[in-house]
PDB file of C-alpha atoms in Angstrom:
ATOM      1  CA  UNK A  23       0.000   0.000   0.000  1.00  0.00           C
ATOM      2  CA  UNK A  24       1.250   3.447  -0.850  1.00  0.00           C
ATOM      3  CA  UNK A  25       1.943   5.532   2.283  1.00  0.00           C
ATOM      4  CA  UNK A  26       0.376   8.629   0.687  1.00  0.00           C
ATOM      5  CA  UNK A  27      -2.987   6.889   0.261  1.00  0.00           C
ATOM      6  CA  UNK A  28      -5.415   7.267   3.185  1.00  0.00           C
ATOM      7  CA  UNK A  29      -6.322   4.047   4.941  1.00  0.00           C
ATOM      8  CA  UNK A  30      -9.671   2.374   4.313  1.00  0.00           C
ATOM      9  CA  UNK A  31     -10.976   3.458   7.732  1.00  0.00           C
ATOM     10  CA  UNK A  32     -10.128   7.111   7.004  1.00  0.00           C
ATOM     11  CA  UNK A  33     -11.889   6.917   3.633  1.00  0.00           C
ATOM     12  CA  UNK A  34     -14.930   5.243   5.243  1.00  0.00           C
ATOM     13  CA  UNK A  35     -15.217   7.850   8.013  1.00  0.00           C
ATOM     14  CA  UNK A  36     -15.062  10.671   5.466  1.00  0.00           C
ATOM     15  CA  UNK A  37     -17.826   9.019   3.449  1.00  0.00           C
ATOM     16  CA  UNK A  38     -20.298   8.883   6.364  1.00  0.00           C
ATOM     17  CA  UNK A  39     -20.052  12.522   7.394  1.00  0.00           C
ATOM     18  CA  UNK A  40     -23.550  13.859   8.086  1.00  0.00           C
ATOM     19  CA  UNK A  41     -25.104  16.215   5.603  1.00  0.00           C
ATOM     20  CA  UNK A  42     -25.332  19.944   6.280  1.00  0.00           C
ATOM     21  CA  UNK A  43     -29.027  19.681   7.148  1.00  0.00           C
ATOM     22  CA  UNK A  44     -28.378  16.909   9.687  1.00  0.00           C
ATOM     23  CA  UNK A  45     -25.571  18.943  11.270  1.00  0.00           C
ATOM     24  CA  UNK A  46     -27.848  22.016  11.370  1.00  0.00           C
ATOM     25  CA  UNK A  47     -30.661  20.046  13.083  1.00  0.00           C
ATOM     26  CA  UNK A  48     -28.227  18.655  15.654  1.00  0.00           C
ATOM     27  CA  UNK A  49     -26.861  22.116  16.317  1.00  0.00           C
ATOM     28  CA  UNK A  50     -30.383  23.520  16.714  1.00  0.00           C
ATOM     29  CA  UNK A  51     -31.302  20.739  19.141  1.00  0.00           C
ATOM     30  CA  UNK A  52     -28.133  21.453  21.116  1.00  0.00           C
ATOM     31  CA  UNK A  53     -28.959  25.180  21.286  1.00  0.00           C
ATOM     32  CA  UNK A  54     -32.558  24.488  22.374  1.00  0.00           C
ATOM     33  CA  UNK A  55     -31.294  22.224  25.154  1.00  0.00           C
ATOM     34  CA  UNK A  56     -28.836  24.864  26.362  1.00  0.00           C
ATOM     35  CA  UNK A  57     -31.566  27.529  26.270  1.00  0.00           C
ATOM     36  CA  UNK A  58     -33.871  25.308  28.345  1.00  0.00           C
ATOM     37  CA  UNK A  59     -31.033  24.759  30.856  1.00  0.00           C
ATOM     38  CA  UNK A  60     -30.339  28.500  31.064  1.00  0.00           C
ATOM     39  CA  UNK A  61     -34.045  29.202  31.665  1.00  0.00           C
ATOM     40  CA  UNK A  62     -34.083  26.645  34.483  1.00  0.00           C
ATOM     41  CA  UNK A  63     -30.942  28.159  36.053  1.00  0.00           C
ATOM     42  CA  UNK A  64     -32.411  31.648  35.711  1.00  0.00           C
ATOM     43  CA  UNK A  65     -35.644  30.539  37.366  1.00  0.00           C
ATOM     44  CA  UNK A  66     -33.645  28.980  40.209  1.00  0.00           C
ATOM     45  CA  UNK A  67     -31.637  32.172  40.740  1.00  0.00           C
ATOM     46  CA  UNK A  68     -34.663  34.473  40.667  1.00  0.00           C
ATOM     47  CA  UNK A  69     -36.840  32.455  43.035  1.00  0.00           C
ATOM     48  CA  UNK A  70     -35.784  29.946  45.660  1.00  0.00           C
ATOM     49  CA  UNK A  71     -39.350  29.160  46.688  1.00  0.00           C
ATOM     50  CA  UNK A  72     -39.880  26.211  44.343  1.00  0.00           C
ATOM     51  CA  UNK A  73     -38.248  22.824  43.759  1.00  0.00           C
ATOM     52  CA  UNK A  74     -35.870  22.616  40.810  1.00  0.00           C
ATOM     53  CA  UNK A  75     -35.561  18.818  40.525  1.00  0.00           C
ATOM     54  CA  UNK A  76     -37.862  16.152  41.956  1.00  0.00           C
ATOM     55  CA  UNK A  77     -37.569  12.372  41.682  1.00  0.00           C
ATOM     56  CA  UNK A  78     -40.811  10.435  41.768  1.00  0.00           C
ATOM     57  CA  UNK A  79     -40.964   6.707  42.390  1.00  0.00           C
ATOM     58  CA  UNK A  80     -44.134   5.215  40.905  1.00  0.00           C
ATOM     59  CA  UNK A  81     -43.004   1.650  41.401  1.00  0.00           C
ATOM     60  CA  UNK A  82     -40.403  -0.110  43.571  1.00  0.00           C
ATOM     61  CA  UNK A  83     -40.626  -3.418  41.725  1.00  0.00           C
ATOM     62  CA  UNK A  84     -37.821  -4.354  39.373  1.00  0.00           C
ATOM     63  CA  UNK A  85     -37.161  -7.257  37.072  1.00  0.00           C
ATOM     64  CA  UNK A  86     -33.404  -7.089  37.733  1.00  0.00           C
ATOM     65  CA  UNK A  87     -31.355  -7.880  40.814  1.00  0.00           C
ATOM     66  CA  UNK A  88     -28.369  -5.536  40.618  1.00  0.00           C
ATOM     67  CA  UNK A  89     -26.093  -6.137  43.595  1.00  0.00           C
ATOM     68  CA  UNK A  90     -25.413  -2.429  44.138  1.00  0.00           C
ATOM     69  CA  UNK A  91     -29.061  -1.326  44.124  1.00  0.00           C
ATOM     70  CA  UNK A  92     -31.221  -0.932  47.217  1.00  0.00           C
ATOM     71  CA  UNK A  93     -34.149   0.841  45.516  1.00  0.00           C
ATOM     72  CA  UNK A  94     -36.197  -2.200  44.591  1.00  0.00           C
ATOM     73  CA  UNK A  95     -38.253  -5.035  45.943  1.00  0.00           C
ATOM     74  CA  UNK A  96     -40.303  -7.732  44.309  1.00  0.00           C
ATOM     75  CA  UNK A  97     -43.552  -7.518  46.253  1.00  0.00           C
ATOM     76  CA  UNK A  98     -44.640  -3.855  46.524  1.00  0.00           C
ATOM     77  CA  UNK A  99     -47.616  -2.726  44.516  1.00  0.00           C
ATOM     78  CA  UNK A 100     -47.240   0.287  42.207  1.00  0.00           C
ATOM     79  CA  UNK A 101     -48.496   3.634  43.453  1.00  0.00           C
ATOM     80  CA  UNK A 102     -52.083   3.986  42.194  1.00  0.00           C
ATOM     81  CA  UNK A 103     -52.544   6.339  39.243  1.00  0.00           C
ATOM     82  CA  UNK A 104     -54.843   8.746  41.113  1.00  0.00           C
ATOM     83  CA  UNK A 105     -52.324   9.086  43.928  1.00  0.00           C
ATOM     84  CA  UNK A 106     -49.543   9.748  41.397  1.00  0.00           C
ATOM     85  CA  UNK A 107     -51.704  12.407  39.719  1.00  0.00           C
ATOM     86  CA  UNK A 108     -52.404  14.069  43.085  1.00  0.00           C
ATOM     87  CA  UNK A 109     -48.687  14.171  43.891  1.00  0.00           C
ATOM     88  CA  UNK A 110     -47.839  15.507  40.433  1.00  0.00           C
ATOM     89  CA  UNK A 111     -50.486  18.212  40.753  1.00  0.00           C
ATOM     90  CA  UNK A 112     -48.938  19.311  44.049  1.00  0.00           C
ATOM     91  CA  UNK A 113     -45.481  19.425  42.444  1.00  0.00           C
ATOM     92  CA  UNK A 114     -46.843  21.439  39.512  1.00  0.00           C
ATOM     93  CA  UNK A 115     -48.510  23.849  41.925  1.00  0.00           C
ATOM     94  CA  UNK A 116     -45.155  24.355  43.634  1.00  0.00           C
ATOM     95  CA  UNK A 117     -43.560  25.297  40.300  1.00  0.00           C
ATOM     96  CA  UNK A 118     -41.274  22.272  39.974  1.00  0.00           C
ATOM     97  CA  UNK A 119     -38.886  22.673  37.042  1.00  0.00           C
ATOM     98  CA  UNK A 120     -37.841  19.065  36.385  1.00  0.00           C
ATOM     99  CA  UNK A 121     -39.435  15.746  37.362  1.00  0.00           C
ATOM    100  CA  UNK A 122     -37.508  12.528  36.871  1.00  0.00           C
ATOM    101  CA  UNK A 123     -39.018   9.080  37.187  1.00  0.00           C
ATOM    102  CA  UNK A 124     -37.018   6.671  39.293  1.00  0.00           C
ATOM    103  CA  UNK A 125     -37.627   3.731  41.585  1.00  0.00           C
ATOM    104  CA  UNK A 126     -37.272   0.081  40.895  1.00  0.00           C
ATOM    105  CA  UNK A 127     -38.060  -0.192  37.192  1.00  0.00           C
ATOM    106  CA  UNK A 128     -40.560   2.587  36.360  1.00  0.00           C
ATOM    107  CA  UNK A 129     -41.537   0.944  33.084  1.00  0.00           C
ATOM    108  CA  UNK A 130     -43.069  -1.921  35.075  1.00  0.00           C
ATOM    109  CA  UNK A 131     -45.769   0.459  36.368  1.00  0.00           C
ATOM    110  CA  UNK A 132     -48.938  -0.625  34.548  1.00  0.00           C
ATOM    111  CA  UNK A 133     -49.987   2.983  33.835  1.00  0.00           C
ATOM    112  CA  UNK A 134     -46.611   4.687  33.338  1.00  0.00           C
ATOM    113  CA  UNK A 135     -47.764   6.172  30.035  1.00  0.00           C
ATOM    114  CA  UNK A 136     -50.572   8.000  31.832  1.00  0.00           C
ATOM    115  CA  UNK A 137     -48.158   9.180  34.544  1.00  0.00           C
ATOM    116  CA  UNK A 138     -45.863  10.641  31.867  1.00  0.00           C
ATOM    117  CA  UNK A 139     -48.823  12.165  30.035  1.00  0.00           C
ATOM    118  CA  UNK A 140     -49.932  13.852  33.258  1.00  0.00           C
ATOM    119  CA  UNK A 141     -46.428  15.249  33.880  1.00  0.00           C
ATOM    120  CA  UNK A 142     -46.263  16.635  30.365  1.00  0.00           C
ATOM    121  CA  UNK A 143     -49.744  18.156  30.633  1.00  0.00           C
ATOM    122  CA  UNK A 144     -48.350  20.576  33.231  1.00  0.00           C
ATOM    123  CA  UNK A 145     -45.590  21.749  30.900  1.00  0.00           C
TER     124      UNK A 145
END
């Protein structure tokens, strides 16, 4: 092989470079994310009378058994949907900026889609 020729891996990586429109969309998404973060930081600096980040645990059950984890069990029932909605309404009323879903395995909650829908309905 001639030493002036680029290797096959270099030629392949140059061939898969994203198009200008893909790069522009990624850049726009990045800028939107940073703007959302700056708004959250600004809100936190202006008012300290609301929670910034809240973790909710709709379900402690998990289908794994990670040795490092102590956030699960295999017999608890999921939090009922109406109770989750009540808690989420309280958090929304407090002006919570970010809600994350944690617990055992949240996707094992039988109504997790409705929980997420309710979170998103508050903005």
